[in-house]
Amino acid sequence: MKSAAPYCRPRVGFIRVNVTAPEGFSWKTAKNTNGEGGEEGMADCIFCKIAAKEIPSQLVYEDEELVAFKDINPQAPVHVLIVPKKHIPHLLALDPADADLLKRVHAAISKLTRELGIADSGFRVVVNTLKDGGQTVPHLHFHVLGGRFMNWPPG
Ligand code: 5GP
Ligand code: ZN
């Protein structure tokens, strides 16, 4: 079997971590909301499993359409991921019909940043998208990072 090509994953704070795409990983097979692509991306999707509570996480928020949980590898004192329950592979796979989802994401950011004590000090929302965006989990998610000064430019 052809080995997966390594790619560079930019991280917040100028740290770069080289990771290798998992065996069989393919953006092309990740299903989007227009029905393109196959089911393959969804079947193995770690965030679908977290949203379905098949894999444990430290949940900090949930509503009918979203979950939010602490990142397993936090890059800041506060680092949570806001994740649609529906499998949407990446930002550009969002359908216009998903517009309400973005309103919910905004409401969740507002609520969570207040609860986590970073609404006044400030925070960063990051949506790594596809290969050059450094996306490593092919299920749309919004990183919310705070509790320290967030450097710019990112790595
Ligand atoms: P991306 O690199 O796709 O923008 O972000 C994926 C994020 O998901 C990373 O920050 C990574 O630490 C986090 N992550 C990956 N697997 C898990 C997991 O099983 N549980 C949790 N809580 N976070 C995860
Ligand atoms: Zn998924």
Coordinates of N, CA and C and ligand atoms in Angstrom, one line a residue:
M1 N 0.8 -1.2 0.0 CA 0.0 0.0 0.0 C 0.9 1.3 0.0
K2 N 0.5 2.2 -0.7 CA 1.2 3.5 -0.8 C 1.2 4.2 0.6
S3 N 2.4 4.6 1.0 CA 2.5 5.2 2.3 C 1.9 6.7 2.3
A4 N 1.3 7.1 3.3 CA 0.7 8.4 3.4 C 1.8 9.5 3.4
A5 N 1.6 10.6 2.6 CA 2.6 11.6 2.6 C 2.6 12.4 3.9
P6 N 3.8 12.7 4.4 CA 3.8 13.5 5.6 C 3.4 15.0 5.3
Y7 N 2.8 15.6 6.1 CA 2.5 17.0 5.9 C 2.7 17.8 7.2
C8 N 2.9 19.1 7.0 CA 3.3 19.9 8.2 C 2.1 20.6 8.7
R9 N 1.9 20.4 10.0 CA 0.8 20.9 10.7 C 1.1 22.2 11.5
P10 N 0.7 23.4 11.0 CA 1.1 24.6 11.8 C 0.3 24.6 13.1
R11 N 1.0 25.0 14.1 CA 0.3 25.1 15.4 C 0.4 26.5 15.9
V12 N -0.4 26.9 16.9 CA -0.4 28.2 17.5 C 0.8 28.4 18.2
G13 N 1.4 29.6 18.2 CA 2.6 29.8 19.0 C 3.9 29.5 18.4
F14 N 3.9 29.5 17.1 CA 5.1 29.3 16.3 C 5.7 27.9 16.4
I15 N 5.0 26.9 17.0 CA 5.5 25.6 17.1 C 5.0 24.8 16.0
R16 N 5.8 24.1 15.2 CA 5.3 23.3 14.1 C 5.5 21.8 14.5
V17 N 4.5 21.0 14.3 CA 4.7 19.6 14.6 C 4.4 18.8 13.3
N18 N 5.4 18.0 12.9 CA 5.2 17.3 11.7 C 4.4 16.0 12.0
V19 N 3.3 15.8 11.3 CA 2.5 14.6 11.5 C 2.3 13.9 10.2
T20 N 2.0 12.7 10.2 CA 1.8 11.9 9.0 C 0.3 11.6 9.0
A21 N -0.3 11.8 7.8 CA -1.7 11.6 7.7 C -2.0 10.1 8.0
P22 N -3.1 9.8 8.7 CA -3.4 8.4 9.0 C -3.5 7.5 7.7
E23 N -3.2 6.3 7.9 CA -3.4 5.3 6.8 C -4.8 5.4 6.1
G24 N -4.8 5.6 4.8 CA -6.1 5.6 4.2 C -6.8 7.0 4.2
F25 N -6.1 8.0 4.8 CA -6.7 9.3 4.9 C -6.8 9.9 3.6
S26 N -8.0 10.5 3.3 CA -8.2 11.2 2.0 C -9.3 12.2 2.2
W27 N -8.9 13.5 1.8 CA -9.9 14.5 1.8 C -11.1 14.2 0.8
K28 N -10.7 13.5 -0.3 CA -11.7 13.2 -1.3 C -12.8 12.3 -0.8
T29 N -12.5 11.4 0.2 CA -13.6 10.5 0.6 C -14.4 11.1 1.7
A30 N -14.0 12.3 2.2 CA -14.8 12.9 3.3 C -16.1 13.4 2.7
K31 N -17.1 13.0 3.3 CA -18.5 13.4 2.8 C -18.8 14.9 3.1
N32 N -19.3 15.6 2.2 CA -19.7 16.9 2.5 C -21.3 17.0 2.5
T33 N -21.8 18.2 2.9 CA -23.2 18.3 3.1 C -24.0 18.4 1.7
N34 N -23.2 18.5 0.6 CA -23.9 18.4 -0.7 C -24.0 16.9 -1.1
G35 N -23.5 16.0 -0.3 CA -23.6 14.6 -0.6 C -22.4 14.2 -1.5
E36 N -21.5 15.0 -1.7 CA -20.3 14.6 -2.5 C -19.4 13.7 -1.6
G37 N -18.7 12.9 -2.2 CA -17.8 12.0 -1.4 C -18.5 10.8 -0.9
G38 N -17.7 10.0 -0.2 CA -18.3 8.7 0.3 C -18.5 8.8 1.8
E39 N -18.9 7.7 2.3 CA -19.2 7.5 3.7 C -17.9 7.3 4.5
E40 N -16.9 7.0 3.8 CA -15.6 6.5 4.4 C -15.1 7.5 5.5
G41 N -15.1 8.8 5.1 CA -14.6 9.8 6.0 C -15.4 9.8 7.3
M42 N -16.7 9.6 7.2 CA -17.6 9.6 8.4 C -17.5 8.4 9.3
A43 N -17.3 7.3 8.7 CA -17.3 6.0 9.5 C -16.2 6.1 10.5
D44 N -15.1 6.6 10.2 CA -13.9 6.6 11.1 C -13.7 8.0 11.7
C45 N -14.7 8.8 11.7 CA -14.5 10.2 12.1 C -14.5 10.3 13.7
I46 N -13.4 10.8 14.2 CA -13.3 10.8 15.7 C -14.2 11.8 16.3
F47 N -14.5 13.0 15.6 CA -15.4 14.0 16.1 C -16.8 13.5 16.1
C48 N -17.2 12.7 15.0 CA -18.5 12.1 15.0 C -18.7 11.2 16.2
K49 N -17.7 10.5 16.5 CA -17.7 9.5 17.6 C -17.8 10.3 19.0
I50 N -17.0 11.4 19.1 CA -17.1 12.2 20.3 C -18.5 12.8 20.5
A51 N -19.0 13.3 19.4 CA -20.4 13.9 19.4 C -21.4 12.9 19.8
A52 N -21.2 11.7 19.4 CA -22.2 10.6 19.7 C -21.9 10.0 21.0
K53 N -20.9 10.5 21.7 CA -20.5 9.9 23.1 C -20.0 8.5 23.0
E54 N -19.5 8.1 21.8 CA -18.9 6.8 21.7 C -17.5 6.8 22.1
I55 N -16.9 8.0 22.1 CA -15.5 8.3 22.6 C -15.6 9.4 23.7
P56 N -15.0 9.2 24.9 CA -15.2 10.2 25.9 C -14.4 11.5 25.6
S57 N -15.0 12.5 26.1 CA -14.3 13.8 26.0 C -14.7 14.7 27.2
Q58 N -14.0 15.8 27.4 CA -14.4 16.7 28.5 C -15.3 17.7 27.9
L59 N -16.6 17.4 27.9 CA -17.6 18.2 27.3 C -17.8 19.5 28.1
V60 N -17.9 20.6 27.4 CA -18.1 21.9 28.1 C -19.4 22.6 27.6
Y61 N -20.0 22.0 26.6 CA -21.2 22.6 26.0 C -21.9 21.6 25.1
E62 N -23.2 21.7 25.1 CA -23.9 20.8 24.1 C -25.3 21.5 23.8
D63 N -25.7 21.5 22.6 CA -27.1 21.8 22.2 C -27.5 20.8 21.2
E64 N -28.6 21.0 20.5 CA -29.1 20.0 19.5 C -28.1 19.8 18.4
E65 N -27.4 20.9 18.0 CA -26.6 20.8 16.8 C -25.1 20.8 17.1
L66 N -24.7 21.2 18.3 CA -23.2 21.3 18.6 C -22.8 20.6 19.8
V67 N -21.5 20.3 19.8 CA -20.9 19.9 21.1 C -19.6 20.8 21.2
A68 N -19.2 21.0 22.4 CA -17.8 21.7 22.6 C -17.1 20.9 23.7
F69 N -15.9 20.7 23.5 CA -15.1 19.9 24.5 C -13.7 20.4 24.5
K70 N -12.9 20.0 25.6 CA -11.6 20.5 25.7 C -10.7 19.7 24.7
D71 N -9.8 20.5 24.1 CA -8.8 19.9 23.2 C -7.9 18.9 24.0
I72 N -7.6 17.8 23.4 CA -6.8 16.8 24.1 C -5.3 17.3 24.2
N73 N -4.9 18.2 23.3 CA -3.6 18.7 23.3 C -3.6 20.2 23.3
P74 N -3.9 20.8 24.4 CA -4.2 22.2 24.5 C -3.0 23.1 24.1
Q75 N -3.2 24.1 23.4 CA -2.2 25.0 22.9 C -2.3 26.3 23.7
A76 N -3.1 26.4 24.7 CA -3.3 27.6 25.5 C -4.0 27.2 26.7
P77 N -4.0 28.0 27.8 CA -4.7 27.6 29.0 C -6.1 27.3 28.8
V78 N -6.8 28.0 27.9 CA -8.1 27.6 27.5 C -8.1 27.2 26.0
H79 N -8.5 26.0 25.7 CA -8.5 25.5 24.4 C -9.6 24.5 24.2
V80 N -10.7 25.0 23.7 CA -11.9 24.1 23.4 C -12.2 24.1 21.9
L81 N -12.9 23.0 21.6 CA -13.3 22.8 20.2 C -14.8 22.8 20.1
I82 N -15.3 23.6 19.2 CA -16.8 23.7 19.0 C -17.0 22.9 17.7
V83 N -17.8 21.9 17.8 CA -18.0 20.9 16.7 C -19.4 20.6 16.4
P84 N -19.8 20.8 15.1 CA -21.2 20.4 14.7 C -21.4 18.9 14.9
K85 N -22.6 18.5 15.4 CA -22.8 17.1 15.5 C -22.9 16.4 14.1
K86 N -23.4 17.2 13.1 CA -23.4 16.7 11.8 C -22.0 16.6 11.2
H87 N -21.8 15.6 10.4 CA -20.4 15.5 9.8 C -20.3 16.4 8.6
I88 N -19.5 17.5 8.8 CA -19.2 18.4 7.7 C -17.7 18.4 7.7
P89 N -17.1 18.0 6.6 CA -15.6 17.8 6.5 C -14.8 19.0 6.8
H90 N -15.2 20.2 6.3 CA -14.4 21.4 6.4 C -15.2 22.6 6.1
L91 N -14.6 23.8 6.3 CA -15.4 25.0 6.3 C -16.1 25.2 4.9
L92 N -15.4 24.8 3.8 CA -16.0 25.1 2.5 C -17.1 24.0 2.1
A93 N -17.2 23.0 2.9 CA -18.3 22.0 2.7 C -19.6 22.4 3.4
L94 N -19.6 23.5 4.1 CA -20.8 24.0 4.7 C -21.8 24.4 3.5
D95 N -23.0 24.0 3.7 CA -24.0 24.3 2.7 C -24.7 25.6 3.2
P96 N -25.3 26.4 2.2 CA -26.0 27.6 2.6 C -27.1 27.2 3.6
A97 N -27.7 26.0 3.5 CA -28.7 25.6 4.5 C -28.2 25.5 5.9
D98 N -26.9 25.5 6.0 CA -26.3 25.3 7.4 C -26.1 26.7 8.0
A99 N -26.6 27.8 7.4 CA -26.4 29.1 8.0 C -26.7 29.2 9.5
D100 N -27.8 28.5 9.9 CA -28.2 28.6 11.3 C -27.1 28.0 12.2
L101 N -26.4 27.1 11.7 CA -25.3 26.4 12.4 C -24.3 27.5 12.9
L102 N -24.0 28.4 11.9 CA -23.0 29.4 12.2 C -23.5 30.4 13.3
K103 N -24.8 30.6 13.3 CA -25.4 31.5 14.4 C -25.2 30.8 15.7
R104 N -25.5 29.5 15.7 CA -25.3 28.7 16.9 C -23.9 28.7 17.4
V105 N -22.9 28.6 16.4 CA -21.5 28.6 16.8 C -21.2 29.9 17.5
H106 N -21.7 31.0 16.9 CA -21.4 32.3 17.5 C -22.0 32.4 18.9
A107 N -23.2 31.9 19.1 CA -23.8 31.9 20.4 C -23.0 31.1 21.4
A108 N -22.5 29.9 20.9 CA -21.7 29.0 21.8 C -20.4 29.7 22.2
I109 N -19.8 30.4 21.2 CA -18.5 31.1 21.5 C -18.8 32.2 22.6
S110 N -19.9 32.9 22.4 CA -20.2 34.0 23.4 C -20.4 33.4 24.8
K111 N -21.2 32.3 24.9 CA -21.5 31.7 26.2 C -20.2 31.1 26.8
L112 N -19.5 30.3 26.0 CA -18.3 29.6 26.5 C -17.2 30.6 27.0
T113 N -17.0 31.6 26.2 CA -15.9 32.5 26.5 C -16.2 33.2 27.8
R114 N -17.5 33.5 28.1 CA -17.9 34.1 29.3 C -17.6 33.1 30.5
E115 N -18.1 31.9 30.3 CA -18.0 30.9 31.3 C -16.6 30.5 31.6
L116 N -15.8 30.6 30.6 CA -14.3 30.2 30.8 C -13.5 31.4 31.2
G117 N -14.1 32.5 31.3 CA -13.4 33.7 31.8 C -12.4 34.4 30.8
I118 N -12.7 34.2 29.5 CA -11.8 34.9 28.6 C -12.5 35.9 27.7
A119 N -13.8 36.1 28.0 CA -14.6 37.0 27.1 C -14.0 38.5 27.2
D120 N -13.5 38.9 28.3 CA -13.0 40.3 28.5 C -11.5 40.4 28.1
S121 N -10.7 39.4 28.4 CA -9.3 39.4 28.1 C -9.1 39.2 26.6
G122 N -9.9 38.5 26.0 CA -9.8 38.2 24.5 C -9.4 36.8 24.3
F123 N -9.6 36.4 23.0 CA -9.4 35.0 22.6 C -9.2 34.9 21.1
R124 N -8.9 33.8 20.7 CA -8.8 33.6 19.2 C -9.7 32.4 18.8
V125 N -10.4 32.6 17.6 CA -11.1 31.5 17.0 C -10.4 31.1 15.8
V126 N -10.1 29.8 15.6 CA -9.3 29.3 14.5 C -10.1 28.2 13.8
V127 N -10.1 28.3 12.5 CA -10.7 27.2 11.7 C -9.7 26.7 10.7
N128 N -8.8 25.8 11.1 CA -7.8 25.3 10.2 C -8.6 24.5 9.1
T129 N -8.2 24.8 7.8 CA -9.0 24.3 6.7 C -8.1 23.6 5.7
L130 N -8.4 22.3 5.5 CA -7.7 21.5 4.5 C -6.2 21.5 4.7
K131 N -5.5 21.0 3.8 CA -4.1 20.6 4.0 C -3.2 21.8 4.4
D132 N -3.2 22.9 3.6 CA -2.3 24.0 3.9 C -2.8 24.8 5.1
G133 N -4.1 24.6 5.4 CA -4.6 25.2 6.6 C -4.2 24.5 7.9
G134 N -3.6 23.3 7.7 CA -3.2 22.5 8.9 C -4.3 21.7 9.5
Q135 N -5.4 21.5 8.8 CA -6.5 20.7 9.4 C -6.1 19.2 9.5
T136 N -6.2 18.7 10.6 CA -5.8 17.3 10.8 C -7.0 16.4 11.1
V137 N -8.1 16.9 11.5 CA -9.3 16.1 11.7 C -10.4 16.6 10.7
P138 N -10.8 15.7 9.8 CA -11.6 16.1 8.7 C -13.1 16.2 9.1
H139 N -13.4 17.0 10.1 CA -14.7 17.3 10.6 C -14.7 18.7 11.1
L140 N -15.5 19.6 10.5 CA -15.4 21.0 10.8 C -15.4 21.3 12.3
H141 N -14.5 22.1 12.7 CA -14.4 22.5 14.2 C -13.8 23.8 14.3
F142 N -14.2 24.5 15.4 CA -13.8 25.9 15.7 C -12.9 25.8 16.9
H143 N -11.6 26.1 16.8 CA -10.8 26.2 18.0 C -11.1 27.5 18.7
V144 N -11.3 27.5 20.0 CA -11.4 28.7 20.8 C -10.2 28.6 21.8
L145 N -9.3 29.6 21.6 CA -8.0 29.6 22.4 C -7.9 30.9 23.2
G146 N -7.5 30.8 24.4 CA -7.4 32.0 25.2 C -6.7 31.7 26.5
G147 N -6.6 32.7 27.4 CA -5.9 32.6 28.7 C -4.5 33.0 28.6
R148 N -4.0 33.4 27.4 CA -2.7 33.9 27.2 C -2.7 34.8 26.0
F149 N -1.7 35.6 25.8 CA -1.6 36.4 24.6 C -1.4 35.5 23.4
M150 N -2.2 35.7 22.4 CA -2.1 34.9 21.2 C -1.2 35.6 20.2
N151 N -0.1 35.0 19.8 CA 0.9 35.6 18.9 C 0.3 35.7 17.5
W152 N 0.9 36.6 16.8 CA 0.6 36.8 15.4 C 1.9 37.2 14.6
P153 N 2.2 36.6 13.5 CA 1.4 35.6 12.7 C 1.5 34.2 13.3
P154 N 0.5 33.4 13.1 CA 0.6 32.0 13.5 C 1.7 31.3 12.8
G155 N 2.1 30.1 13.3 CA 3.1 29.3 12.7 C 2.7 28.7 11.4
Ligands
5GP1 P1 -7.0 20.6 13.5 O1 -5.6 20.2 13.5 O2 -7.8 19.7 12.6 O3 -7.3 22.0 13.3 O4 -7.5 20.3 15.0 C1 -7.8 19.1 15.6 C2 -7.7 19.2 17.0 O5 -8.4 18.1 17.6 C3 -6.3 19.2 17.6 O6 -6.0 20.4 18.3 C4 -6.2 17.9 18.4 O7 -5.4 18.1 19.6 C5 -7.7 17.7 18.7 N1 -8.0 16.3 18.9 C6 -7.6 15.3 18.1 N2 -8.1 14.1 18.6 C7 -8.8 14.4 19.7 C8 -9.5 13.6 20.7 O8 -9.7 12.4 20.5 N3 -10.1 14.3 21.7 C9 -10.0 15.6 21.9 N4 -10.5 16.2 22.9 N5 -9.3 16.4 21.0 C10 -8.7 15.8 19.9
ZN2 ZN -17.4 13.5 11.5

